[in-house]
Amino acid sequence: MTTTTHDRADDRAATCLASRMSRPIRLVMLAFALGPLLASALAVVSALIWPSEGIWHLEAVLDAGWFPMLVPYLTFAVLLVYTTLLVNDPRIGRGFKMLWFSGFVLAGPITVPAYWYAHVWRAPRSEPAR
């Protein structure tokens, strides 16, 4: 079976590509991607448990008044990192990059873990050039 250029990682590729990441780094990227999803789920559960207090009751639940203000910054950081990975991935065509980016913006907490599985976890492994 022959290997096409889509299956093989390029040795001259930028170091911020998923193919350059080791397996532990890829798992850290998953944890980073799930941060906004877990924070959003925690906020929704909090709003359901304490509907009279609304979503800001997280301050009492976590006993940390800074948590609700941290979620947008975490989400922005995740979008920034994953957009960088998306833009630098030569295996994805321009149209699909636009679709992935639209998904990041419109439904980031769901789309980013899907992107992680499709293009980070399953990326071909390549050793850095020496």
PDB file of C-alpha atoms in Angstrom:
ATOM      1  CA  MET A   1       0.000   0.000   0.000  1.00  0.00           C
ATOM      2  CA  THR A   2       1.424   3.349  -0.983  1.00  0.00           C
ATOM      3  CA  THR A   3       1.307   6.401   1.204  1.00  0.00           C
ATOM      4  CA  THR A   4      -0.053   9.653  -0.163  1.00  0.00           C
ATOM      5  CA  THR A   5       1.104  13.099   0.856  1.00  0.00           C
ATOM      6  CA  HIS A   6      -2.045  13.452   2.958  1.00  0.00           C
ATOM      7  CA  ASP A   7      -1.046  10.476   5.118  1.00  0.00           C
ATOM      8  CA  ARG A   8       2.547  11.473   5.655  1.00  0.00           C
ATOM      9  CA  ALA A   9       3.758  14.302   7.854  1.00  0.00           C
ATOM     10  CA  ASP A  10       6.106  16.784   6.227  1.00  0.00           C
ATOM     11  CA  ASP A  11       9.576  16.971   7.821  1.00  0.00           C
ATOM     12  CA  ARG A  12       9.831  20.640   6.842  1.00  0.00           C
ATOM     13  CA  ALA A  13       6.535  21.528   8.548  1.00  0.00           C
ATOM     14  CA  ALA A  14       6.204  24.124  11.279  1.00  0.00           C
ATOM     15  CA  THR A  15       6.679  22.917  14.843  1.00  0.00           C
ATOM     16  CA  CYS A  16       3.162  23.994  15.871  1.00  0.00           C
ATOM     17  CA  LEU A  17       1.575  21.177  13.871  1.00  0.00           C
ATOM     18  CA  ALA A  18      -0.190  18.306  15.560  1.00  0.00           C
ATOM     19  CA  SER A  19       2.064  15.811  13.761  1.00  0.00           C
ATOM     20  CA  ARG A  20       5.004  17.159  15.804  1.00  0.00           C
ATOM     21  CA  MET A  21       3.250  16.580  19.149  1.00  0.00           C
ATOM     22  CA  SER A  22       3.957  13.570  21.314  1.00  0.00           C
ATOM     23  CA  ARG A  23       1.078  11.510  22.670  1.00  0.00           C
ATOM     24  CA  PRO A  24       1.187  13.133  26.164  1.00  0.00           C
ATOM     25  CA  ILE A  25       1.114  16.614  24.603  1.00  0.00           C
ATOM     26  CA  ARG A  26      -1.881  15.584  22.500  1.00  0.00           C
ATOM     27  CA  LEU A  27      -3.676  14.503  25.681  1.00  0.00           C
ATOM     28  CA  VAL A  28      -2.849  17.844  27.311  1.00  0.00           C
ATOM     29  CA  MET A  29      -4.363  19.505  24.231  1.00  0.00           C
ATOM     30  CA  LEU A  30      -7.543  17.474  24.861  1.00  0.00           C
ATOM     31  CA  ALA A  31      -7.721  18.648  28.473  1.00  0.00           C
ATOM     32  CA  PHE A  32      -7.205  22.219  27.263  1.00  0.00           C
ATOM     33  CA  ALA A  33      -9.958  21.772  24.647  1.00  0.00           C
ATOM     34  CA  LEU A  34     -12.419  20.390  27.192  1.00  0.00           C
ATOM     35  CA  GLY A  35     -11.931  23.305  29.612  1.00  0.00           C
ATOM     36  CA  PRO A  36     -14.607  25.592  28.123  1.00  0.00           C
ATOM     37  CA  LEU A  37     -17.005  22.659  27.682  1.00  0.00           C
ATOM     38  CA  LEU A  38     -16.656  21.611  31.317  1.00  0.00           C
ATOM     39  CA  ALA A  39     -16.942  25.214  32.533  1.00  0.00           C
ATOM     40  CA  SER A  40     -20.082  25.715  30.429  1.00  0.00           C
ATOM     41  CA  ALA A  41     -21.573  22.468  31.728  1.00  0.00           C
ATOM     42  CA  LEU A  42     -20.808  23.513  35.305  1.00  0.00           C
ATOM     43  CA  ALA A  43     -22.501  26.852  34.717  1.00  0.00           C
ATOM     44  CA  VAL A  44     -25.617  25.195  33.243  1.00  0.00           C
ATOM     45  CA  VAL A  45     -25.841  22.661  36.062  1.00  0.00           C
ATOM     46  CA  SER A  46     -25.460  25.443  38.595  1.00  0.00           C
ATOM     47  CA  ALA A  47     -28.242  27.426  36.930  1.00  0.00           C
ATOM     48  CA  LEU A  48     -30.502  24.342  36.957  1.00  0.00           C
ATOM     49  CA  ILE A  49     -29.816  23.522  40.600  1.00  0.00           C
ATOM     50  CA  TRP A  50     -30.188  27.097  41.816  1.00  0.00           C
ATOM     51  CA  PRO A  51     -32.479  28.761  39.243  1.00  0.00           C
ATOM     52  CA  SER A  52     -33.390  31.677  41.491  1.00  0.00           C
ATOM     53  CA  GLU A  53     -29.734  32.648  41.808  1.00  0.00           C
ATOM     54  CA  GLY A  54     -29.018  32.259  38.106  1.00  0.00           C
ATOM     55  CA  ILE A  55     -25.710  31.387  36.548  1.00  0.00           C
ATOM     56  CA  TRP A  56     -23.694  33.692  38.850  1.00  0.00           C
ATOM     57  CA  HIS A  57     -24.404  31.368  41.780  1.00  0.00           C
ATOM     58  CA  LEU A  58     -21.150  29.659  40.702  1.00  0.00           C
ATOM     59  CA  GLU A  59     -19.395  32.109  42.994  1.00  0.00           C
ATOM     60  CA  ALA A  60     -21.029  30.503  46.013  1.00  0.00           C
ATOM     61  CA  VAL A  61     -20.633  26.963  44.694  1.00  0.00           C
ATOM     62  CA  LEU A  62     -16.910  27.234  44.004  1.00  0.00           C
ATOM     63  CA  ASP A  63     -16.244  29.857  46.659  1.00  0.00           C
ATOM     64  CA  ALA A  64     -14.203  31.739  44.101  1.00  0.00           C
ATOM     65  CA  GLY A  65     -15.613  34.956  42.713  1.00  0.00           C
ATOM     66  CA  TRP A  66     -13.114  35.004  39.835  1.00  0.00           C
ATOM     67  CA  PHE A  67     -14.297  31.783  38.162  1.00  0.00           C
ATOM     68  CA  PRO A  68     -17.143  33.208  36.008  1.00  0.00           C
ATOM     69  CA  MET A  69     -14.809  35.914  34.761  1.00  0.00           C
ATOM     70  CA  LEU A  70     -12.119  33.367  33.870  1.00  0.00           C
ATOM     71  CA  VAL A  71     -14.284  31.273  31.510  1.00  0.00           C
ATOM     72  CA  PRO A  72     -14.279  33.747  28.563  1.00  0.00           C
ATOM     73  CA  TYR A  73     -10.499  34.104  28.769  1.00  0.00           C
ATOM     74  CA  LEU A  74     -10.038  30.333  28.824  1.00  0.00           C
ATOM     75  CA  THR A  75     -12.369  29.996  25.846  1.00  0.00           C
ATOM     76  CA  PHE A  76     -10.473  32.691  23.932  1.00  0.00           C
ATOM     77  CA  ALA A  77      -7.127  30.995  24.670  1.00  0.00           C
ATOM     78  CA  VAL A  78      -8.475  27.645  23.439  1.00  0.00           C
ATOM     79  CA  LEU A  79      -9.816  29.249  20.252  1.00  0.00           C
ATOM     80  CA  LEU A  80      -6.503  31.003  19.663  1.00  0.00           C
ATOM     81  CA  VAL A  81      -4.446  27.817  20.056  1.00  0.00           C
ATOM     82  CA  TYR A  82      -6.758  25.659  17.959  1.00  0.00           C
ATOM     83  CA  THR A  83      -7.100  28.307  15.248  1.00  0.00           C
ATOM     84  CA  THR A  84      -3.307  28.380  15.013  1.00  0.00           C
ATOM     85  CA  LEU A  85      -3.258  24.606  14.633  1.00  0.00           C
ATOM     86  CA  LEU A  86      -5.996  24.809  12.004  1.00  0.00           C
ATOM     87  CA  VAL A  87      -4.294  27.509   9.937  1.00  0.00           C
ATOM     88  CA  ASN A  88      -0.941  25.679   9.964  1.00  0.00           C
ATOM     89  CA  ASP A  89      -2.323  22.240   9.019  1.00  0.00           C
ATOM     90  CA  PRO A  90      -1.481  21.564   5.353  1.00  0.00           C
ATOM     91  CA  ARG A  91      -3.677  18.442   5.307  1.00  0.00           C
ATOM     92  CA  ILE A  92      -6.875  20.514   5.502  1.00  0.00           C
ATOM     93  CA  GLY A  93      -8.173  22.358   2.449  1.00  0.00           C
ATOM     94  CA  ARG A  94      -9.166  26.016   2.468  1.00  0.00           C
ATOM     95  CA  GLY A  95     -12.922  25.314   2.410  1.00  0.00           C
ATOM     96  CA  PHE A  96     -12.719  22.894   5.314  1.00  0.00           C
ATOM     97  CA  LYS A  97     -10.563  25.362   7.258  1.00  0.00           C
ATOM     98  CA  MET A  98     -13.323  27.941   6.865  1.00  0.00           C
ATOM     99  CA  LEU A  99     -15.915  25.400   8.041  1.00  0.00           C
ATOM    100  CA  TRP A 100     -13.831  24.387  11.067  1.00  0.00           C
ATOM    101  CA  PHE A 101     -13.217  28.032  11.981  1.00  0.00           C
ATOM    102  CA  SER A 102     -16.929  28.809  11.689  1.00  0.00           C
ATOM    103  CA  GLY A 103     -17.602  25.871  13.984  1.00  0.00           C
ATOM    104  CA  PHE A 104     -15.006  27.151  16.457  1.00  0.00           C
ATOM    105  CA  VAL A 105     -16.684  30.555  16.585  1.00  0.00           C
ATOM    106  CA  LEU A 106     -20.307  29.404  16.631  1.00  0.00           C
ATOM    107  CA  ALA A 107     -20.067  26.223  18.716  1.00  0.00           C
ATOM    108  CA  GLY A 108     -16.538  26.170  20.130  1.00  0.00           C
ATOM    109  CA  PRO A 109     -17.103  23.970  23.199  1.00  0.00           C
ATOM    110  CA  ILE A 110     -18.407  21.201  20.912  1.00  0.00           C
ATOM    111  CA  THR A 111     -16.361  21.780  17.759  1.00  0.00           C
ATOM    112  CA  VAL A 112     -12.926  22.076  19.391  1.00  0.00           C
ATOM    113  CA  PRO A 113     -12.993  18.557  20.943  1.00  0.00           C
ATOM    114  CA  ALA A 114     -14.255  17.209  17.590  1.00  0.00           C
ATOM    115  CA  TYR A 115     -11.361  18.938  15.819  1.00  0.00           C
ATOM    116  CA  TRP A 116      -8.965  17.567  18.428  1.00  0.00           C
ATOM    117  CA  TYR A 117     -10.068  14.002  17.695  1.00  0.00           C
ATOM    118  CA  ALA A 118     -10.124  14.386  13.915  1.00  0.00           C
ATOM    119  CA  HIS A 119      -6.936  16.396  13.387  1.00  0.00           C
ATOM    120  CA  VAL A 120      -4.777  16.318  16.518  1.00  0.00           C
ATOM    121  CA  TRP A 121      -5.216  12.837  17.983  1.00  0.00           C
ATOM    122  CA  ARG A 122      -5.332  11.132  14.590  1.00  0.00           C
ATOM    123  CA  ALA A 123      -2.565  13.224  13.005  1.00  0.00           C
ATOM    124  CA  PRO A 124       0.325  11.202  11.575  1.00  0.00           C
ATOM    125  CA  ARG A 125       3.322  11.112  13.904  1.00  0.00           C
ATOM    126  CA  SER A 126       6.472  12.774  12.649  1.00  0.00           C
ATOM    127  CA  GLU A 127       9.828  13.154  14.348  1.00  0.00           C
ATOM    128  CA  PRO A 128      11.431  16.614  14.185  1.00  0.00           C
ATOM    129  CA  ALA A 129      14.193  17.036  11.632  1.00  0.00           C
ATOM    130  CA  ARG A 130      17.700  17.138  13.075  1.00  0.00           C
TER     131      ARG A 130
END
